[in-house]
Amino acid sequence: MKQLIRKSYMITILIALLGSLVFLDACGSKPGTVAVLMEEDAIAPVAEGYENVTPDYIFTYAENQNEDYPTTQGAREFARLVNEKSQGRIRVRVYANAQLGDEASAVQQVQYGGIDFVRASLAAITDYSEETIVLMMPYLYQSPGHMWKVLDGEIGQEVMNSFTGSGLVPLAWYDAGVRSFYTRKPVSSIKGMKGLKIRVQPSSLMEDLVEELGAGAVPINYEDVYDALQTGTVDGAENNWSSYEAMDHYKVAPYFLADEHSRTPELQLASEQTMQQLSAQDRQMIRECAQESAVLERELWQETEESSRQKVLDEGCREISLSDEEKQKFKDAVRPLYEQYCGGYMEFIHRIEALGVQ
Ligand code: GCU
């Protein structure tokens, strides 16, 4: 057991060393003075009554949002529940703010077993299951309720099952609201998108979506978007209200065009290698803790989405609404992506659409 703890420490240190070597290289510091990711850098809740229990396992969890963000709160709750239900045998250390690397590399590390858990946007995991792309198609859901009917039902389960053999084990769906564009200068129509450089997640669907709207797509990691907006490397980006606020993007791109193009859900995932080390009972317990943490995350999401919107509007951002007619132009422009990306999955799409009209 002690060996497992040691393995977890070693991996964390290795990741930290690699990260800090790159950092130090960029800063021109002398080799030999490397910073190591410390336990204090993580959120590592211990459940009441288990403070003095020495754990058999210490796992790492990667999160690219800040400590207060709803998904990080969900991760904190997951870690606390796992510690409580394992009676102190398992601890989970949550590293927020992308300390364990950008989203795509964190997911890759989870696949290899270097990191034990991650919460990721579907845009970052389409390479591990083709079916995920269906769930992030633009203008797919009529409402948040429609999306949850899909994710909590058979289709959500089928998509989770499609990860079998990928190295990733999906645990629970997390909410991430709806994504819209925001820009440095006001845009109020599809025509206004023409020629703009828009930051997108590193995802070919998101690149093509922006290009169908007449803009140029610039894939950039989440952590680097603020700088890209501030320096004018891009004219705009797209995300939900909570990220727009949490990452200060509203300070450098104050015009929020509420076109609501994508409702991209997120998944909490475990490494298959990590799960294989555990007993069937512990695996089941981990799944239940994840599901329970998702209930909290979804509640927090709704509060944060509205409070973030209110905060940025109070601070002087402008929300630009679209008429139904103008929004339809956005929908029509991106519709060809369905054939392009979901040709083999149109039956899936029809089942999802049918759930929206019930
Ligand atoms: C959302 C999501 C992140 C993702 C980010 C992005 O904020 O929660 O996981 O990295 O979008 O646009 O890259």
PDB file of N, CA and C and ligand atoms in Angstrom, residues 64-65 69 103 119 121 179 199 201 222 239-240 243 266, ligand 1:
ATOM      1  N   ASN A  64      -8.860  22.617 -14.450  1.00  0.00           N
ATOM      2  CA  ASN A  64      -8.213  23.824 -14.998  1.00  0.00           C
ATOM      3  C   ASN A  64      -8.909  25.124 -14.600  1.00  0.00           C
ATOM      4  N   GLN A  65      -9.941  25.023 -13.758  1.00  0.00           N
ATOM      5  CA  GLN A  65     -10.609  26.248 -13.285  1.00  0.00           C
ATOM      6  C   GLN A  65     -10.039  26.647 -11.921  1.00  0.00           C
ATOM      7  N   TYR A  69     -14.547  28.041  -8.579  1.00  0.00           N
ATOM      8  CA  TYR A  69     -15.405  27.693  -9.715  1.00  0.00           C
ATOM      9  C   TYR A  69     -16.274  26.477  -9.376  1.00  0.00           C
ATOM     10  N   GLU A 103      -5.627  21.360 -20.354  1.00  0.00           N
ATOM     11  CA  GLU A 103      -6.683  20.353 -20.312  1.00  0.00           C
ATOM     12  C   GLU A 103      -6.346  19.088 -21.126  1.00  0.00           C
ATOM     13  N   ARG A 119     -11.457  16.612 -14.626  1.00  0.00           N
ATOM     14  CA  ARG A 119     -12.760  17.096 -15.118  1.00  0.00           C
ATOM     15  C   ARG A 119     -12.457  17.815 -16.414  1.00  0.00           C
ATOM     16  N   SER A 121     -13.867  19.392 -20.404  1.00  0.00           N
ATOM     17  CA  SER A 121     -14.896  19.784 -21.370  1.00  0.00           C
ATOM     18  C   SER A 121     -14.944  18.695 -22.446  1.00  0.00           C
ATOM     19  N   ARG A 179     -22.418  28.340 -24.306  1.00  0.00           N
ATOM     20  CA  ARG A 179     -21.307  29.178 -24.776  1.00  0.00           C
ATOM     21  C   ARG A 179     -21.782  30.213 -25.790  1.00  0.00           C
ATOM     22  N   ARG A 199     -10.697  33.058 -30.762  1.00  0.00           N
ATOM     23  CA  ARG A 199     -10.066  31.935 -30.040  1.00  0.00           C
ATOM     24  C   ARG A 199     -11.080  30.805 -29.886  1.00  0.00           C
ATOM     25  N   GLN A 201     -11.422  26.462 -28.506  1.00  0.00           N
ATOM     26  CA  GLN A 201     -10.769  25.336 -27.830  1.00  0.00           C
ATOM     27  C   GLN A 201     -10.037  24.539 -28.914  1.00  0.00           C
ATOM     28  N   TYR A 222      -6.905  27.285 -22.774  1.00  0.00           N
ATOM     29  CA  TYR A 222      -7.735  28.132 -21.904  1.00  0.00           C
ATOM     30  C   TYR A 222      -6.912  29.139 -21.094  1.00  0.00           C
ATOM     31  N   ASN A 239     -17.227  31.401 -24.729  1.00  0.00           N
ATOM     32  CA  ASN A 239     -17.296  30.570 -23.531  1.00  0.00           C
ATOM     33  C   ASN A 239     -18.612  30.880 -22.800  1.00  0.00           C
ATOM     34  N   ASN A 240     -18.774  30.288 -21.622  1.00  0.00           N
ATOM     35  CA  ASN A 240     -19.983  30.545 -20.826  1.00  0.00           C
ATOM     36  C   ASN A 240     -19.744  31.763 -19.916  1.00  0.00           C
ATOM     37  N   SER A 243     -17.018  31.277 -16.988  1.00  0.00           N
ATOM     38  CA  SER A 243     -15.601  31.316 -17.386  1.00  0.00           C
ATOM     39  C   SER A 243     -15.221  32.736 -17.817  1.00  0.00           C
ATOM     40  N   GLU A 266     -19.661  18.612 -19.571  1.00  0.00           N
ATOM     41  CA  GLU A 266     -18.323  18.197 -19.156  1.00  0.00           C
ATOM     42  C   GLU A 266     -18.405  16.857 -18.436  1.00  0.00           C
TER      43      GLU A 266
HETATM   44  C1  GCU B   1     -14.792  25.966 -20.156  1.00  0.00           C
HETATM   45  C2  GCU B   1     -14.469  24.614 -19.570  1.00  0.00           C
HETATM   46  C3  GCU B   1     -12.969  24.351 -19.519  1.00  0.00           C
HETATM   47  C4  GCU B   1     -12.366  24.576 -20.892  1.00  0.00           C
HETATM   48  C5  GCU B   1     -12.704  25.983 -21.342  1.00  0.00           C
HETATM   49  C6  GCU B   1     -12.113  26.342 -22.698  1.00  0.00           C
HETATM   50  O1  GCU B   1     -14.386  26.990 -19.312  1.00  0.00           O
HETATM   51  O2  GCU B   1     -14.984  24.505 -18.282  1.00  0.00           O
HETATM   52  O3  GCU B   1     -12.746  23.035 -19.111  1.00  0.00           O
HETATM   53  O4  GCU B   1     -10.985  24.393 -20.859  1.00  0.00           O
HETATM   54  O5  GCU B   1     -14.113  26.117 -21.404  1.00  0.00           O
HETATM   55  O6  GCU B   1     -12.722  27.138 -23.385  1.00  0.00           O
HETATM   56  O7  GCU B   1     -11.041  25.842 -23.044  1.00  0.00           O
END
